[in-house]
Amino acid sequence: MTDPETLSVTIVDGYVDEPAHFGVPPYISTYPRYTAGALVDAGVPREQITYHTIDGLRDDTDRWRDVDEADLMIYLGGMTVPGKYVGGTPAEPDEVRKLAWTASGTSLMGGPVKFGVGDENAGATETERQDLDFDFVAKGDVEAAVFDLVESGLEGFNNRMRDVDEVSRWAQEGAFVVEQHPNHPDHLIAELETSRGCAYRCSFCTEPLYGNPSFRPPPTVVGEVDALSDYGVKHFRIGRQADILAYGGDGEAPNPDALRQLYSGIREVAPDLETLHLDNMNPITIVKWPEKSREGIRIIAEHNTPGDTAAFGLESADPVVQEQNNLNVSAEECFEAVRIVNEEGGWRPGEEPTDAPTFGDDAPRRLPKLLPGINLLHGLKGEREETYERNMAFLQRVYDEGYMLRRINIRQVMAFDGTDMSDTGAEIANEHKKLFKRYKKQVREEIDNPMLERVAPPGTVLPDVHLEYHQDGTTFGRQLGTYPLLVGVPGERALGQTIDVAVVDHGYRSVTAVPYPLDLNAASMDELTAIPGIGSSTAGDIVVDRPYESVADAGLDTTVDLSQFVTTRPLERAN
């Protein structure tokens, strides 16, 4: 029997993306942390646990030695919703097979990959369950499988689910592994699990496969945040749950007291945190229990950081699609939920919460605290051309009636075994690809662009934008958080740094911004001409006539309040 104290273990993170769980960088999911904690709990010394991301293996082939030489190699991954990613590229099936072939020791695969593997991580695809040549596949919880496998001397395990006591213990014991993530410490956001499972049974979703909701008590989540903070994490996302408002209750009704314990407790143990965001909020909860929901939303908006998003799973505004796919909220109900979140969370730092929702010239130039996002899913049973028209009409109504959406997520279904959509598969999505592409373009042009200008008008300050890549003479970056805005800054700046910016223009799902505050005495022509009201001629005059003692000294004749964007740094004077 293998002694746990002698085991060398390599964990490979191929990244996950689930309906209620992010794990593609800059996010680190719960899986590697819980797995590391289970290993320690089973007796494996921390110093014998190595963690690599799939991108880390791609960047440095020498790291594959850790895969080869480990007594136990654990692969964690699986994408059950389609997405596009900037911070990392999820592992493809061939790469996962290579891991199994390379491992000389015992190999174990787990995570949402257990639900199925497709040819690619994309919408309008079908999946099937595969072992990808691993010795073991965890069909229950991978962290429970790891614990049992180590205790058995690498002989085997039962496919069981872990309990609340185990996950609470493993979450804290495995926090140390974040230090081995390439993004640690400054550009890493830790996904937090408050619950899993769902009270509802939508046809396409894998979350109900975890069963009915089960909740971690507030002190256990707070303790995990405390441990992660000790290892340098300052960014957190309470994303691992189907409905944050239902936290700590019966699985459906809100429990404001549990939310207050959770959020105030996090703020107490991590007073210097820089991001506290969430993800899923079920609109049907808000409609059924409006007063308790309002109280819960107020608690969240009081404790979170600006730019937070409550993702609403409307999925379709078409009643035919709603009925055939067991969707739990109608378009009318979802609109009411949008209104309530706007009223309780749509205020901006520097103003009274009772003023929400605010936008326009008089609104403070910061992102609102909490806004709804809308998920729309296509290729579902019963979908027809009218479905696209109804979705468009819903979005137009939200805009026309003066409310805000932080983002609109439009995607095509992925069909997994065990869900009702497995019978239909990707057939409808493939039939409607042309219609889907045309409709998506219409939403981006007619809704996304003006909505983004409402949410983040010119002059809105976005602090701590991490610069990630260059394209066509522009530097692109994002803040850490839930669905962060993609920000384009004129010119090619050094990557990896973090800067404050002010928004100057809007795309469909991105903004153009300049460093904030921009120094008139040092700004480039590209930066100056990006500011509203400053054309190339004025920018040229600014450059020729500088330096300036003050912005007023420049004598700029514009209709825009330039103090929202620019300043002049004190001039060096000779003695």
XYZ file of N, CA and C in Angstrom, residues 427-518:
276
model
N -29.146 19.973 -33.257
C -29.846 20.018 -34.548
C -30.478 21.381 -34.814
N -31.236 21.914 -33.855
C -31.922 23.190 -34.061
C -30.907 24.324 -34.160
N -29.896 24.288 -33.306
C -28.870 25.335 -33.342
C -28.176 25.384 -34.695
N -27.896 24.236 -35.264
C -27.233 24.203 -36.575
C -28.159 24.683 -37.690
N -29.437 24.369 -37.596
C -30.399 24.822 -38.603
C -30.527 26.350 -38.604
N -30.362 26.955 -37.452
C -30.609 28.396 -37.297
C -29.323 29.224 -37.253
N -28.208 28.687 -37.681
C -26.933 29.393 -37.554
C -26.948 30.753 -38.267
N -27.477 30.823 -39.475
C -27.509 32.088 -40.206
C -28.409 33.094 -39.500
N -29.570 32.638 -39.055
C -30.501 33.503 -38.331
C -29.860 33.990 -37.034
N -29.188 33.090 -36.350
C -28.521 33.426 -35.093
C -27.455 34.492 -35.308
N -26.668 34.342 -36.354
C -25.587 35.291 -36.623
C -26.146 36.678 -36.944
N -27.212 36.743 -37.724
C -27.812 38.029 -38.088
C -28.430 38.717 -36.868
N -29.111 37.938 -36.055
C -29.759 38.471 -34.848
C -28.726 38.961 -33.831
N -27.646 38.207 -33.680
C -26.610 38.594 -32.728
C -25.997 39.932 -33.119
N -25.774 40.127 -34.402
C -25.229 41.386 -34.900
C -26.194 42.539 -34.604
N -27.498 42.284 -34.777
C -28.507 43.307 -34.515
C -28.513 43.708 -33.040
N -28.418 42.724 -32.141
C -28.390 43.027 -30.709
C -27.168 43.865 -30.366
N -26.020 43.498 -30.905
C -24.792 44.232 -30.599
C -24.896 45.691 -31.055
N -25.465 45.914 -32.236
C -25.515 47.266 -32.789
C -26.622 48.114 -32.167
N -27.807 47.536 -31.983
C -28.970 48.320 -31.577
C -29.199 48.380 -30.064
N -28.660 47.412 -29.329
C -28.864 47.374 -27.879
C -27.556 47.535 -27.123
N -26.597 46.692 -27.418
C -25.355 46.692 -26.636
C -24.654 48.039 -26.649
N -24.540 48.634 -27.827
C -23.782 49.882 -27.918
C -24.430 51.018 -27.127
N -25.708 51.337 -27.342
C -26.298 52.422 -26.534
C -26.427 52.060 -25.050
N -26.630 50.767 -24.744
C -26.726 50.363 -23.340
C -25.391 50.552 -22.636
N -24.306 50.233 -23.322
C -22.989 50.402 -22.722
C -22.694 51.873 -22.457
N -23.132 52.746 -23.355
C -22.930 54.180 -23.142
C -23.746 54.676 -21.947
N -24.893 54.042 -21.707
C -25.711 54.401 -20.548
C -25.032 53.934 -19.244
N -24.495 52.733 -19.265
C -23.865 52.165 -18.073
C -22.546 52.862 -17.754
N -21.758 53.127 -18.783
C -20.421 53.716 -18.587
C -20.243 54.902 -19.517
N -20.882 56.042 -19.231
C -20.799 57.208 -20.113
C -19.377 57.759 -20.169
N -19.091 58.595 -21.178
C -17.757 59.194 -21.255
C -17.376 59.856 -19.931
N -16.144 59.633 -19.516
C -15.670 60.162 -18.247
C -15.735 59.167 -17.107
N -16.417 58.031 -17.316
C -16.475 57.006 -16.272
C -15.073 56.480 -15.976
N -14.699 56.493 -14.712
C -13.364 56.044 -14.304
C -13.411 54.547 -13.980
N -12.507 53.805 -14.600
C -12.349 52.381 -14.335
C -10.981 52.178 -13.679
N -10.941 51.958 -12.384
C -9.635 51.780 -11.728
C -9.061 50.388 -11.992
N -7.751 50.291 -11.929
C -7.046 49.006 -11.913
C -7.373 48.133 -13.115
N -7.179 48.687 -14.299
C -7.326 47.906 -15.539
C -5.996 47.218 -15.825
N -6.033 45.907 -15.913
C -4.821 45.112 -16.153
C -4.622 44.980 -17.659
N -3.470 45.434 -18.149
C -3.195 45.440 -19.590
C -2.721 44.057 -20.025
N -3.426 43.483 -21.048
C -3.239 42.070 -21.364
C -2.635 41.783 -22.740
N -3.004 42.555 -23.773
C -2.470 42.234 -25.102
C -2.549 43.455 -26.015
N -1.790 43.387 -27.111
C -1.772 44.440 -28.132
C -2.498 43.963 -29.385
N -3.144 44.898 -30.051
C -3.770 44.599 -31.337
C -3.966 45.894 -32.110
N -3.391 45.933 -33.329
C -3.561 47.076 -34.232
C -3.226 48.409 -33.568
N -2.118 48.440 -32.840
C -1.668 49.682 -32.233
C -2.413 50.091 -30.979
N -3.260 49.209 -30.458
C -4.032 49.493 -29.245
C -3.683 48.462 -28.182
N -3.672 48.887 -26.925
C -3.448 47.983 -25.804
C -4.783 47.665 -25.146
N -5.064 46.382 -24.972
C -6.345 45.956 -24.407
C -6.141 45.371 -23.011
N -7.083 45.676 -22.137
C -7.029 45.159 -20.783
C -8.409 45.104 -20.159
N -8.463 44.571 -18.956
C -9.725 44.436 -18.229
C -9.484 44.616 -16.736
N -10.537 45.004 -16.042
C -10.523 44.923 -14.587
C -10.757 43.472 -14.177
N -10.451 43.150 -12.944
C -10.846 41.856 -12.409
C -12.283 41.950 -11.923
N -13.071 40.921 -12.198
C -14.452 40.933 -11.754
C -15.325 40.078 -12.635
N -16.623 40.153 -12.394
C -17.597 39.401 -13.168
C -17.877 40.111 -14.490
N -17.637 39.429 -15.597
C -17.887 39.996 -16.931
C -17.294 41.394 -17.084
N -15.996 41.544 -16.875
C -15.398 42.885 -16.945
C -15.414 43.435 -18.359
N -15.510 44.746 -18.462
C -15.451 45.408 -19.757
C -14.074 45.241 -20.389
N -14.063 44.977 -21.684
C -12.809 45.003 -22.423
C -12.500 46.467 -22.736
N -11.281 46.891 -22.386
C -10.891 48.298 -22.492
C -9.739 48.418 -23.484
N -9.917 49.267 -24.494
C -8.857 49.552 -25.447
C -8.240 50.913 -25.164
N -6.916 50.947 -24.970
C -6.189 52.184 -24.689
C -5.295 52.496 -25.881
N -5.378 53.704 -26.470
C -4.554 54.039 -27.638
C -3.068 53.837 -27.370
N -2.369 53.270 -28.359
C -0.931 53.067 -28.242
C -0.599 51.700 -27.667
N 0.670 51.339 -27.772
C 1.131 50.062 -27.241
C 1.887 50.296 -25.940
N 1.220 49.981 -24.852
C 1.794 50.165 -23.525
C 2.370 48.843 -23.018
N 3.223 48.913 -22.022
C 3.822 47.717 -21.442
C 2.731 46.826 -20.849
N 2.754 45.551 -21.205
C 1.744 44.614 -20.715
C 2.057 44.190 -19.283
N 1.011 43.756 -18.596
C 1.173 43.278 -17.233
C 0.990 44.347 -16.181
N 1.027 45.613 -16.570
C 0.837 46.682 -15.589
C -0.651 46.968 -15.395
N -0.972 47.663 -14.329
C -2.347 48.033 -13.996
C -2.450 49.546 -13.943
N -3.433 50.099 -14.672
C -3.602 51.552 -14.719
C -5.068 51.917 -14.519
N -5.309 53.149 -14.080
C -6.657 53.705 -14.042
C -6.940 54.370 -15.386
N -8.187 54.258 -15.860
C -8.547 54.854 -17.145
C -9.881 55.575 -17.035
N -10.134 56.457 -18.006
C -11.434 57.126 -18.143
C -12.004 56.786 -19.516
N -13.262 56.404 -19.550
C -13.918 55.990 -20.787
C -14.109 57.197 -21.708
N -13.790 57.012 -23.010
C -13.990 58.091 -23.977
C -14.918 57.695 -25.128
N -15.065 56.385 -25.385
C -15.913 55.954 -26.492
C -16.376 54.524 -26.244
N -17.330 54.060 -27.066
C -17.975 52.778 -26.825
C -18.051 51.944 -28.094
N -17.780 50.643 -27.941
C -18.028 49.683 -29.000
C -19.305 48.932 -28.687
N -19.369 47.671 -29.106
C -20.550 46.866 -28.807
C -20.439 46.243 -27.415
N -19.268 45.713 -27.100
C -19.060 45.099 -25.792
C -17.742 45.555 -25.169
N -17.205 46.638 -25.676
C -15.934 47.149 -25.180
C -15.966 48.667 -25.198
N -14.988 49.262 -24.524
C -14.886 50.724 -24.486
C -13.472 51.131 -24.867
N -13.361 52.355 -25.374
C -12.059 52.994 -25.549
C -11.851 53.917 -24.364
N -10.630 53.955 -23.852
C -10.353 54.766 -22.670
C -8.941 55.324 -22.760
N -8.694 56.360 -21.991
C -7.352 56.949 -21.881
C -6.906 56.854 -20.431
N -5.595 56.823 -20.194
C -5.118 56.799 -18.805
C -5.706 57.965 -18.022
N -6.048 57.711 -16.757
C -6.701 58.734 -15.950
C -5.881 59.035 -14.707
N -5.677 60.334 -14.412
C -5.961 61.457 -15.317
C -4.845 61.594 -16.344
N -5.206 62.020 -17.541
C -4.251 62.162 -18.629
C -3.534 63.504 -18.502
